[in-house]
Coordinates of C-alpha atoms and ligand atoms in Angstrom, one line a residue:
M1 CA 13.8 12.2 -1.4
S2 CA 14.0 10.0 -4.1
R3 CA 10.8 10.6 -6.0
L4 CA 8.8 8.7 -8.5
Y5 CA 5.9 8.8 -11.3
I6 CA 3.7 5.8 -12.3
T7 CA 1.1 5.9 -14.4
T8 CA -1.3 3.6 -15.6
P9 CA -2.5 3.3 -19.2
I10 CA -6.1 5.6 -19.9
Y11 CA -8.8 3.0 -20.3
Y12 CA -10.3 3.4 -23.2
V13 CA -14.2 4.4 -22.4
N14 CA -15.9 2.8 -25.4
A15 CA -16.2 -0.7 -22.1
K16 CA -17.3 -0.4 -18.4
P17 CA -14.3 -1.5 -16.5
H18 CA -13.0 -5.4 -15.6
I19 CA -11.0 -6.7 -13.3
G20 CA -8.0 -6.8 -16.9
H21 CA -8.9 -2.9 -16.1
A22 CA -9.2 -2.8 -12.1
Y23 CA -5.4 -5.6 -12.2
T24 CA -3.7 -2.6 -14.2
T25 CA -4.4 0.2 -11.7
V26 CA -4.5 -1.8 -8.9
V27 CA -0.7 -2.9 -9.1
C28 CA -0.4 0.5 -10.9
D29 CA -1.1 1.2 -6.6
V30 CA 0.3 -1.4 -4.8
F31 CA 4.1 -0.9 -6.8
A32 CA 3.1 3.3 -5.5
R33 CA 2.0 2.7 -1.2
F34 CA 5.3 0.8 -1.6
N35 CA 7.3 2.9 -2.4
R36 CA 5.5 5.8 -0.6
M37 CA 6.6 3.2 2.2
L38 CA 10.1 3.4 1.4
G39 CA 10.4 6.5 1.8
A40 CA 9.3 8.2 -2.1
D41 CA 7.6 10.9 -3.0
V42 CA 5.1 9.2 -5.5
K43 CA 2.8 10.6 -7.9
F44 CA 0.6 8.2 -9.6
T45 CA -1.7 9.1 -11.6
T46 CA -4.9 7.5 -14.3
G47 CA -7.9 8.7 -16.1
T48 CA -10.0 7.6 -19.6
D49 CA -8.9 7.7 -22.7
E50 CA -12.4 9.5 -24.4
H51 CA -11.8 10.4 -28.4
G52 CA -11.4 7.9 -32.0
K53 CA -13.9 6.6 -34.6
K54 CA -15.4 3.7 -32.1
V55 CA -17.1 5.8 -29.1
E56 CA -18.1 8.4 -31.5
Q57 CA -20.2 5.6 -33.5
S58 CA -21.3 4.0 -29.9
A59 CA -22.7 7.6 -29.5
V60 CA -24.7 7.0 -32.7
K61 CA -25.9 3.9 -31.4
A62 CA -26.6 5.4 -27.7
G63 CA -28.5 8.3 -29.7
I64 CA -26.1 10.5 -27.1
S65 CA -23.8 12.9 -27.6
P66 CA -19.8 11.5 -28.0
Q67 CA -18.9 13.9 -24.1
E68 CA -22.1 12.7 -22.4
F69 CA -20.9 8.8 -23.8
A70 CA -18.0 9.6 -23.0
D71 CA -19.1 11.0 -19.7
N72 CA -21.2 8.1 -18.6
I73 CA -18.5 5.5 -18.9
S74 CA -15.2 7.7 -17.5
K75 CA -17.7 8.0 -14.4
L76 CA -17.7 4.8 -13.8
F77 CA -14.0 4.4 -14.3
R78 CA -13.8 7.3 -11.7
D79 CA -16.0 5.8 -9.7
L80 CA -14.0 2.4 -9.3
L81 CA -11.2 4.3 -8.4
P82 CA -12.2 4.7 -4.2
V83 CA -13.7 1.3 -4.5
L84 CA -10.9 0.1 -5.2
N85 CA -9.3 1.8 -2.6
I86 CA -6.6 3.3 -4.7
S87 CA -3.8 5.8 -4.2
N88 CA -3.5 8.5 -7.2
N89 CA -3.0 11.5 -7.3
D90 CA -5.0 13.1 -10.2
F91 CA -7.1 11.2 -12.9
I92 CA -7.0 12.8 -16.0
R93 CA -9.5 12.9 -19.2
T94 CA -8.2 13.7 -22.8
T95 CA -11.3 15.6 -23.9
E96 CA -10.3 17.8 -21.0
P97 CA -9.4 21.4 -21.9
R98 CA -5.8 21.3 -20.2
H99 CA -5.0 18.4 -22.2
K100 CA -6.3 19.7 -25.6
K101 CA -3.3 21.9 -25.1
T102 CA -0.2 20.1 -24.4
V103 CA -1.4 18.2 -27.4
Q104 CA -1.4 21.1 -29.4
H105 CA 1.6 22.1 -27.9
F106 CA 2.9 18.8 -28.5
W107 CA 1.7 18.5 -32.1
K108 CA 3.1 21.8 -33.3
K109 CA 6.6 20.8 -31.7
L110 CA 6.9 18.0 -33.3
K111 CA 6.6 20.2 -36.5
D112 CA 9.2 23.2 -35.9
A113 CA 11.1 20.3 -35.6
G114 CA 9.8 18.9 -38.8
Y115 CA 9.3 14.9 -37.9
I116 CA 5.2 15.8 -40.3
Y117 CA 4.3 16.5 -42.6
L118 CA 1.5 15.5 -45.0
G119 CA 0.8 12.7 -47.6
E120 CA -2.5 10.1 -47.6
Y121 CA -2.5 7.2 -45.9
S122 CA -4.0 3.7 -47.0
G123 CA -4.2 1.1 -44.8
W124 CA -6.5 -1.8 -42.7
Y125 CA -8.0 0.5 -40.5
D126 CA -8.8 -2.0 -37.2
M127 CA -11.3 0.7 -35.7
R128 CA -11.5 -1.8 -32.7
N129 CA -8.2 -1.0 -31.5
E130 CA -7.7 2.0 -33.2
A131 CA -4.6 1.3 -35.5
Y132 CA -3.1 0.7 -39.5
F133 CA -2.5 -2.4 -40.1
A134 CA -0.3 -3.1 -43.7
E135 CA -1.7 -5.9 -45.5
D136 CA 0.8 -8.4 -44.8
E137 CA 0.6 -7.9 -41.0
L138 CA -3.2 -9.2 -41.4
V139 CA -4.2 -13.1 -38.9
D140 CA -6.6 -14.9 -41.0
G141 CA -8.4 -11.3 -42.8
K142 CA -7.9 -9.7 -39.1
S143 CA -5.7 -7.1 -37.5
P144 CA -3.2 -9.1 -35.7
L145 CA -4.4 -7.8 -32.4
G146 CA -7.7 -9.5 -33.2
G147 CA -10.8 -6.3 -34.3
E148 CA -12.1 -6.8 -38.1
V149 CA -10.2 -4.3 -40.6
Q150 CA -12.1 -2.4 -43.1
Y151 CA -9.5 -0.3 -45.9
I152 CA -9.0 3.0 -46.0
T153 CA -7.9 6.1 -48.2
E154 CA -7.4 9.1 -46.4
P155 CA -5.4 12.4 -46.0
C156 CA -3.0 12.5 -43.3
Y157 CA -0.9 13.5 -41.6
F158 CA 2.8 11.5 -41.3
F159 CA 4.9 11.6 -38.1
K160 CA 9.0 10.2 -39.8
L161 CA 9.4 7.3 -37.1
S162 CA 11.7 6.0 -39.8
A163 CA 13.9 8.8 -38.7
F164 CA 14.0 7.0 -35.2
Q165 CA 15.3 3.5 -35.6
D166 CA 18.9 3.8 -34.9
K167 CA 18.0 6.1 -32.0
L168 CA 15.6 4.0 -30.9
L169 CA 17.9 0.9 -31.2
E170 CA 20.7 2.9 -29.6
F171 CA 18.4 3.9 -26.0
Y172 CA 18.1 0.2 -26.1
E173 CA 22.2 -0.2 -25.6
N174 CA 22.2 2.1 -23.9
N175 CA 19.0 0.8 -21.7
P176 CA 18.8 -2.3 -20.8
D177 CA 16.0 -2.5 -18.3
F178 CA 14.0 0.5 -20.7
V179 CA 11.5 -2.5 -21.1
Y180 CA 9.9 -5.4 -18.5
P181 CA 9.8 -8.3 -18.6
V182 CA 13.1 -9.1 -21.7
Q183 CA 10.6 -11.3 -23.4
R184 CA 8.3 -8.2 -24.6
R185 CA 12.6 -5.7 -24.6
N186 CA 13.4 -8.8 -27.9
E187 CA 9.8 -8.3 -28.8
M188 CA 10.4 -4.3 -30.1
L189 CA 14.1 -4.9 -30.1
S190 CA 13.2 -7.3 -33.0
F191 CA 9.9 -5.2 -33.7
I192 CA 12.6 -2.4 -34.0
K193 CA 14.8 -4.4 -36.3
Q194 CA 12.2 -5.2 -38.9
G195 CA 12.2 -1.5 -40.0
L196 CA 10.0 1.5 -39.4
R197 CA 7.5 2.3 -41.5
D198 CA 6.5 6.3 -40.5
L199 CA 3.9 6.8 -38.6
A200 CA -0.1 8.3 -39.6
I201 CA -0.7 10.5 -36.9
S202 CA -4.5 12.0 -37.9
R203 CA -8.0 11.6 -39.1
T204 CA -10.3 13.2 -41.2
T205 CA -13.1 9.5 -41.3
F206 CA -14.6 11.9 -38.4
S207 CA -14.5 13.7 -36.1
W208 CA -14.5 13.4 -32.0
G209 CA -11.2 13.6 -31.5
I210 CA -8.5 17.0 -30.5
P211 CA -8.6 19.4 -34.0
V212 CA -5.0 18.9 -35.6
P213 CA -3.5 22.7 -35.7
D214 CA -3.8 25.2 -38.2
D215 CA -5.5 22.1 -40.2
P216 CA -8.9 21.3 -37.6
K217 CA -10.2 19.6 -40.6
H218 CA -8.0 16.5 -39.6
V219 CA -8.2 15.3 -35.7
V220 CA -4.9 14.1 -34.0
Y221 CA -4.8 9.9 -34.2
V222 CA -6.2 8.6 -30.4
W223 CA -2.7 6.9 -29.2
L224 CA -0.9 10.6 -30.0
D225 CA -3.4 12.4 -28.0
A226 CA -3.6 9.5 -25.0
L227 CA -0.6 9.5 -24.9
T228 CA 1.0 12.4 -24.1
N229 CA -2.1 12.6 -21.4
Y230 CA 1.4 11.8 -19.1
L231 CA 2.9 14.9 -20.3
T232 CA -0.5 17.4 -19.0
L233 CA -0.7 15.2 -15.7
N234 CA 2.4 16.6 -15.6
G235 CA 2.4 20.3 -16.2
Y236 CA 3.3 20.7 -20.1
P237 CA 3.6 22.9 -21.6
D238 CA 3.3 25.1 -18.0
N239 CA 6.3 23.1 -17.0
E240 CA 8.4 22.9 -20.3
N241 CA 11.3 21.8 -19.1
Q242 CA 10.7 18.3 -18.6
N243 CA 14.0 17.1 -18.7
N244 CA 14.9 18.7 -15.1
D245 CA 11.4 17.6 -13.4
K246 CA 11.9 14.9 -10.8
Y247 CA 9.2 13.2 -11.3
W248 CA 9.8 12.6 -15.4
N249 CA 13.6 11.4 -15.4
N250 CA 11.2 8.4 -13.0
V251 CA 8.8 8.0 -14.9
I252 CA 7.7 4.1 -15.3
H253 CA 4.2 3.2 -18.1
F254 CA 2.7 0.7 -16.1
V255 CA 0.5 -1.5 -19.1
G256 CA -0.7 -4.2 -20.4
K257 CA 1.6 -6.0 -22.7
E258 CA -1.2 -5.5 -26.0
I259 CA -0.4 -1.9 -25.7
V260 CA 3.6 -2.3 -25.1
K261 CA 4.9 -1.0 -28.3
F262 CA 2.8 2.2 -28.1
H263 CA 4.7 2.8 -24.7
A264 CA 8.6 1.6 -25.9
I265 CA 8.6 2.8 -29.1
Y266 CA 6.2 5.9 -30.2
W267 CA 5.4 7.6 -27.0
V268 CA 10.2 7.2 -27.0
A269 CA 10.2 8.0 -30.5
F270 CA 7.4 11.5 -29.9
L271 CA 9.8 12.6 -27.5
M272 CA 12.9 12.4 -29.2
A273 CA 11.5 14.4 -31.9
V274 CA 10.9 17.5 -29.0
G275 CA 13.7 16.5 -27.4
I276 CA 12.3 16.0 -23.9
K277 CA 14.2 12.2 -21.6
P278 CA 12.0 9.0 -21.8
P279 CA 10.8 7.5 -19.6
K280 CA 12.9 5.1 -16.8
Q281 CA 10.8 1.7 -17.9
V282 CA 8.2 0.3 -19.6
V283 CA 6.9 -1.6 -16.9
S284 CA 4.2 -4.6 -19.1
H285 CA 2.0 -6.9 -17.3
G286 CA 0.0 -10.1 -19.2
W287 CA -3.8 -11.0 -19.5
W288 CA -6.4 -12.5 -16.9
L289 CA -8.9 -15.0 -18.6
S290 CA -11.6 -15.1 -17.3
E291 CA -13.0 -18.9 -15.9
G292 CA -10.8 -19.9 -18.9
E293 CA -11.8 -17.7 -21.7
K294 CA -11.5 -14.0 -23.3
M295 CA -13.0 -11.7 -21.6
S296 CA -16.5 -10.6 -23.5
K297 CA -19.9 -9.7 -23.2
S298 CA -21.1 -12.2 -25.9
L299 CA -19.7 -15.0 -23.4
G300 CA -21.2 -13.1 -20.4
N301 CA -17.9 -14.2 -18.6
V302 CA -16.5 -10.6 -17.9
Q303 CA -15.3 -10.0 -14.5
D304 CA -17.2 -7.2 -12.4
P305 CA -14.8 -5.9 -10.1
Y306 CA -17.3 -3.5 -8.3
K307 CA -19.8 -6.8 -7.5
Y308 CA -16.2 -8.4 -5.6
C309 CA -15.8 -5.9 -3.6
R310 CA -19.5 -5.4 -2.5
L311 CA -19.1 -9.3 -1.4
F312 CA -15.7 -9.7 -0.6
G313 CA -14.4 -6.6 0.3
S314 CA -11.2 -4.9 -2.5
D315 CA -8.8 -6.0 -0.3
A316 CA -9.5 -9.8 -1.0
L317 CA -10.0 -8.8 -4.6
R318 CA -6.5 -6.4 -4.6
Y319 CA -5.1 -9.8 -3.0
Y320 CA -6.1 -12.5 -5.2
M321 CA -5.3 -10.1 -8.2
L322 CA -1.0 -9.5 -6.8
R323 CA -1.1 -13.1 -6.2
E324 CA -2.6 -15.5 -8.3
L325 CA -1.0 -14.3 -11.5
T326 CA 2.7 -13.9 -12.4
F327 CA 3.7 -10.8 -13.2
G328 CA 4.2 -10.8 -16.7
S329 CA 2.4 -14.0 -17.2
D330 CA -1.3 -14.4 -18.3
G331 CA -3.6 -15.7 -15.5
N332 CA -7.4 -17.0 -15.1
F333 CA -9.7 -15.2 -12.8
A334 CA -12.5 -17.8 -11.1
L335 CA -14.8 -17.1 -7.9
E336 CA -13.5 -20.8 -7.5
A337 CA -9.9 -20.7 -6.7
F338 CA -10.5 -16.7 -5.4
I339 CA -12.5 -17.8 -2.4
Q340 CA -9.8 -20.6 -1.9
R341 CA -7.7 -18.5 -1.4
Y342 CA -9.3 -16.1 0.1
N343 CA -10.0 -18.7 3.3
S344 CA -6.7 -20.6 3.2
V345 CA -4.8 -17.3 3.7
L346 CA -6.8 -14.3 4.4
A347 CA -9.1 -15.6 6.9
N348 CA -7.8 -18.7 8.5
A349 CA -4.0 -18.3 8.0
Y350 CA -3.7 -14.1 8.8
G351 CA -7.1 -13.1 10.0
N352 CA -7.5 -15.9 12.4
L353 CA -3.6 -16.0 13.8
C354 CA -4.3 -12.0 14.1
N355 CA -7.6 -12.6 16.3
R356 CA -6.4 -15.3 18.4
V357 CA -3.4 -13.8 19.8
L358 CA -5.3 -10.7 20.1
S359 CA -8.2 -11.5 21.4
F360 CA -6.4 -14.0 24.3
I361 CA -4.6 -10.6 25.2
C362 CA -7.3 -9.0 25.8
K363 CA -9.2 -12.2 27.8
R364 CA -5.9 -13.0 29.2
C365 CA -4.2 -10.0 29.6
N366 CA -7.2 -7.3 30.1
G367 CA -5.4 -6.0 26.7
V368 CA -2.0 -5.8 28.5
V369 CA 1.0 -6.7 27.7
T370 CA 4.6 -5.4 27.7
R371 CA 7.5 -6.3 26.1
P372 CA 10.0 -9.5 27.8
T373 CA 12.5 -9.2 30.0
E374 CA 14.8 -11.7 27.7
L375 CA 13.7 -14.1 24.4
L376 CA 14.4 -17.8 24.3
P377 CA 16.1 -19.1 21.6
D378 CA 12.7 -20.0 20.1
D379 CA 11.8 -16.8 20.1
E380 CA 14.7 -15.4 18.9
K381 CA 14.8 -18.5 16.5
F382 CA 11.1 -17.0 14.9
I383 CA 11.6 -13.2 15.1
G384 CA 14.2 -13.3 13.2
E385 CA 13.2 -15.9 10.6
V386 CA 10.4 -12.6 11.0
D387 CA 12.9 -10.0 9.7
G388 CA 14.9 -11.5 7.1
G389 CA 11.6 -12.7 5.6
I390 CA 11.1 -8.8 5.0
E391 CA 13.8 -7.6 4.0
Q392 CA 13.8 -10.3 1.1
V393 CA 10.4 -9.0 0.7
I394 CA 11.8 -5.4 -0.6
P395 CA 13.5 -6.2 -3.8
L396 CA 10.8 -8.8 -4.3
V397 CA 9.0 -5.3 -5.2
R398 CA 11.4 -3.6 -6.3
Q399 CA 11.7 -6.1 -8.7
Y400 CA 8.2 -6.3 -10.3
N401 CA 7.6 -10.0 -8.5
F402 CA 4.1 -9.5 -6.6
S403 CA 2.8 -13.0 -6.1
R404 CA 6.5 -14.0 -4.6
Y405 CA 6.9 -11.4 -2.0
L406 CA 3.1 -12.0 -0.9
E407 CA 4.5 -15.9 -1.1
K408 CA 7.0 -14.9 0.7
V409 CA 4.6 -12.5 3.6
E410 CA 2.3 -15.7 3.9
H411 CA 5.3 -18.0 4.5
M412 CA 6.4 -15.3 7.3
I413 CA 2.3 -15.8 8.5
S414 CA 2.9 -19.2 8.5
L415 CA 6.0 -19.2 11.1
A416 CA 3.3 -17.3 13.6
N417 CA 1.2 -20.4 13.3
Q418 CA 3.6 -23.0 13.9
Y419 CA 5.3 -20.4 17.1
V420 CA 1.8 -20.6 18.0
D421 CA 0.8 -23.7 17.5
Y422 CA 4.2 -24.7 19.2
Q423 CA 4.0 -22.1 22.7
K424 CA 1.1 -22.9 23.6
P425 CA 0.6 -19.9 24.9
W426 CA -3.2 -20.3 25.7
G427 CA -2.0 -23.9 28.4
L428 CA 0.2 -21.1 30.1
K429 CA -1.8 -18.8 31.5
D430 CA -1.6 -20.7 35.2
S431 CA 1.6 -22.2 35.4
E432 CA 4.0 -19.8 33.7
P433 CA 1.8 -16.8 32.7
K434 CA 5.2 -14.3 32.0
R435 CA 6.0 -16.8 29.9
M436 CA 1.9 -16.5 28.2
Q437 CA 2.4 -12.9 27.9
D438 CA 5.9 -12.8 26.6
I439 CA 4.9 -15.4 24.0
L440 CA 1.4 -13.0 23.4
F441 CA 3.9 -9.9 23.1
I442 CA 6.4 -11.7 20.5
L443 CA 3.8 -12.3 18.7
A444 CA 1.9 -9.2 18.4
E445 CA 5.4 -7.6 17.4
Q446 CA 5.7 -9.3 14.6
I447 CA 2.0 -9.7 13.3
Y448 CA 2.3 -5.6 13.5
K449 CA 5.8 -6.3 11.1
I450 CA 3.4 -8.6 8.8
T451 CA 0.6 -6.6 8.7
K452 CA 2.5 -3.4 7.7
C453 CA 4.3 -5.6 4.3
L454 CA 0.7 -6.8 3.5
Y455 CA -0.6 -2.5 3.7
P456 CA 0.6 -1.7 -0.1
V457 CA -1.5 -5.5 -1.0
I458 CA -4.8 -4.9 1.5
P459 CA -4.8 -1.3 2.7
H460 CA -7.6 -0.8 5.0
T461 CA -7.2 -4.5 7.0
A462 CA -4.3 -3.4 7.2
E463 CA -4.9 -0.1 8.8
K464 CA -8.1 -1.3 10.9
L465 CA -5.5 -4.0 12.4
L466 CA -2.7 -1.3 13.2
K467 CA -5.3 0.5 14.8
Q468 CA -6.0 -2.8 16.7
L469 CA -2.6 -3.4 18.1
G470 CA -3.8 0.3 19.6
I471 CA 0.5 0.8 18.8
P472 CA 0.9 4.5 16.9
Y473 CA 2.6 3.7 13.7
E474 CA 4.2 5.2 10.7
L475 CA 3.5 3.9 7.3
K476 CA 7.0 3.7 6.5
F477 CA 9.4 1.0 6.5
I478 CA 11.4 1.2 9.2
P479 CA 14.4 -1.2 9.7
T480 CA 15.1 -1.0 13.5
E481 CA 11.7 -0.5 14.2
K482 CA 10.4 -1.3 17.2
I483 CA 6.8 -1.3 18.7
P484 CA 6.9 0.3 22.3
D485 CA 7.7 -1.7 25.3
V486 CA 3.8 -1.2 26.7
I487 CA 0.5 -2.5 24.9
H488 CA -3.4 -2.2 24.9
I489 CA -5.4 -3.5 22.9
T490 CA -8.6 -2.9 22.9
D491 CA -12.1 -3.3 20.3
I492 CA -11.3 -5.7 18.1
E493 CA -13.3 -7.3 15.3
P494 CA -12.4 -10.1 12.5
L495 CA -10.5 -8.9 9.3
F496 CA -12.1 -11.5 6.7
P497 CA -15.0 -13.3 7.5
R498 CA -14.7 -17.3 5.6
I499 CA -16.4 -18.0 2.8
D500 CA -19.6 -19.6 3.0
T501 CA -18.1 -22.1 -0.6
S502 CA -22.0 -23.5 -0.2
D503 CA -23.2 -19.7 -2.0
I504 CA -20.9 -19.9 -4.6
Q505 CA -23.3 -20.8 -7.1
K506 CA -25.3 -17.7 -5.4
L507 CA -22.6 -15.7 -6.3
N508 CA -23.3 -13.5 -9.8
V509 CA -19.7 -11.7 -9.7
Y510 CA -20.1 -11.3 -14.2
A511 CA -21.3 -7.7 -15.6
E512 CA -24.6 -7.5 -16.6
G513 CA -25.7 -5.8 -19.9
Ligands
LIG601 N1 -6.3 3.7 -24.3 C1 -6.1 2.6 -24.1 C2 -4.6 3.1 -23.3 C3 -4.0 4.3 -24.0 S1 -2.7 4.3 -22.8 C4 -1.6 5.9 -23.5 C5 -5.8 1.4 -24.0 N2 -6.8 1.2 -23.5 S2 -7.7 -0.2 -22.5 O1 -8.9 0.3 -22.3 O2 -7.4 -1.0 -23.9 O3 -6.5 -1.0 -21.8 C6 -6.2 -0.6 -20.5 C7 -5.3 -1.5 -19.5 O4 -6.6 -2.9 -19.4 C8 -3.9 -2.0 -20.8 O5 -2.8 -1.9 -19.6 C9 -4.5 -3.8 -20.5 O6 -3.4 -4.4 -21.0 C10 -5.7 -3.8 -20.0 N3 -6.4 -4.8 -20.2 C11 -7.0 -5.3 -20.7 N4 -8.1 -6.1 -20.5 C12 -7.2 -6.9 -19.6 C13 -7.1 -8.1 -19.3 N5 -8.3 -9.5 -19.7 N6 -6.5 -8.5 -18.0 C14 -5.7 -8.0 -18.2 N7 -5.3 -6.2 -18.5 C15 -5.9 -5.9 -19.4 O7 -5.9 0.0 -24.1

């Protein structure tokens, strides 16, 4: 059985979770569920990144300890997981003892390998993004990531990143798919080719962090601390031989576009330095704007995933996020577009199809339909098109083309609606009852297949529908799968009730405070 280790970045605890964070997690969840359906043994992890100067300062401002501050926000991220219906296998906090042990062990390994030395650092420090920049990297007096900068000098341990330039180039050459999409790969390559400077990996200007082994005035740089979470979650250092570990051989890090460099350059160099294999792939997605603008507290446009789930259900939010954004590009998150997609696809096209067919079977066939003994050419064409669609779905997901995948499924749904409209089973009750039940069986079987394709994105509703069909099912893609020859439908209920658009103004989907 193939194994896969899928990770989200671990989230900073200096702000409450918003739609952008929810997106990374949902993408990973869909990918994890999809691969489990294909038979893979998937380990899927997430968590919170809790150290650093900013957390320390926010805690002081709030009049509580950094630990208490981190506890409060970490809980909001953790509690969001069941609300979004996320199937993660573990959740890590960088303040946990298991993580401290890993980071300190990893540090010692880097040091023993000769890649850490003590020096002094001066530079422009972007506090928001916990990163130093050189004068020539600043943009309009701010860091290239947009944060305010301060000039700081401190004694500091360095990692010999410069020693990895050629090894990184060779690694990129040998692993052309290492960074996805190719645009980000090219950015990484040009960054490496510009020349790599040694990296400051300890801080003395604050104390909220993991102490450097044997020199506790220093705390470990928050990115080195945070990246190591992926090893902690894979049992390192107890499981020291990661190179023989089946999960580690198939790690996929999903990250937003702004943190590719940390994963695809720094992390790779750290791992190379201690002789651990780099991840298999770093997959990067774009950013959500909110109603056309960058989400910010001051603009009051921070989209709150908790509210969307409460108002419309997690499946609706998951569907919208995957369908609306072309994976890898930026996109706009807007309530009106959300409702528009919900009503047209989930409520009308899919929900109505299921409801019409299943309730008709209940009312007109006492809930029982059996497999037709023969198929007409129209039936064969329809079934063939649905099967063809399913075959296209699998490679699209493997290529992270989530919006095209859902577009394909939407096409399958519209084929089913066309088949209903053309065959008009409702009119055949008295004249051709046998043909009517044949059509309904064929529809039920195609609804079953379509619903399985949708399962990774709308797991809650998909399971509900599969139960309504009364078929014992397995959440696997089985190419030649057929449903039983007789199906009994009992309870049915609408899947996605329409949203009344006259209420849009009343819906508050923005985070408060
Ligand atoms: N703590 C670091 C990651 C360390 S991983 C070893 C961090 N945290 S973050 O909370 O700022 O971001 C986490 C993820 O949320 C990133 O993948 C980021 O791209 C994503 N998003 C945050 N805002 C976003 C949007 N507005 N849109 C889409 N995703 C964005 O970086």
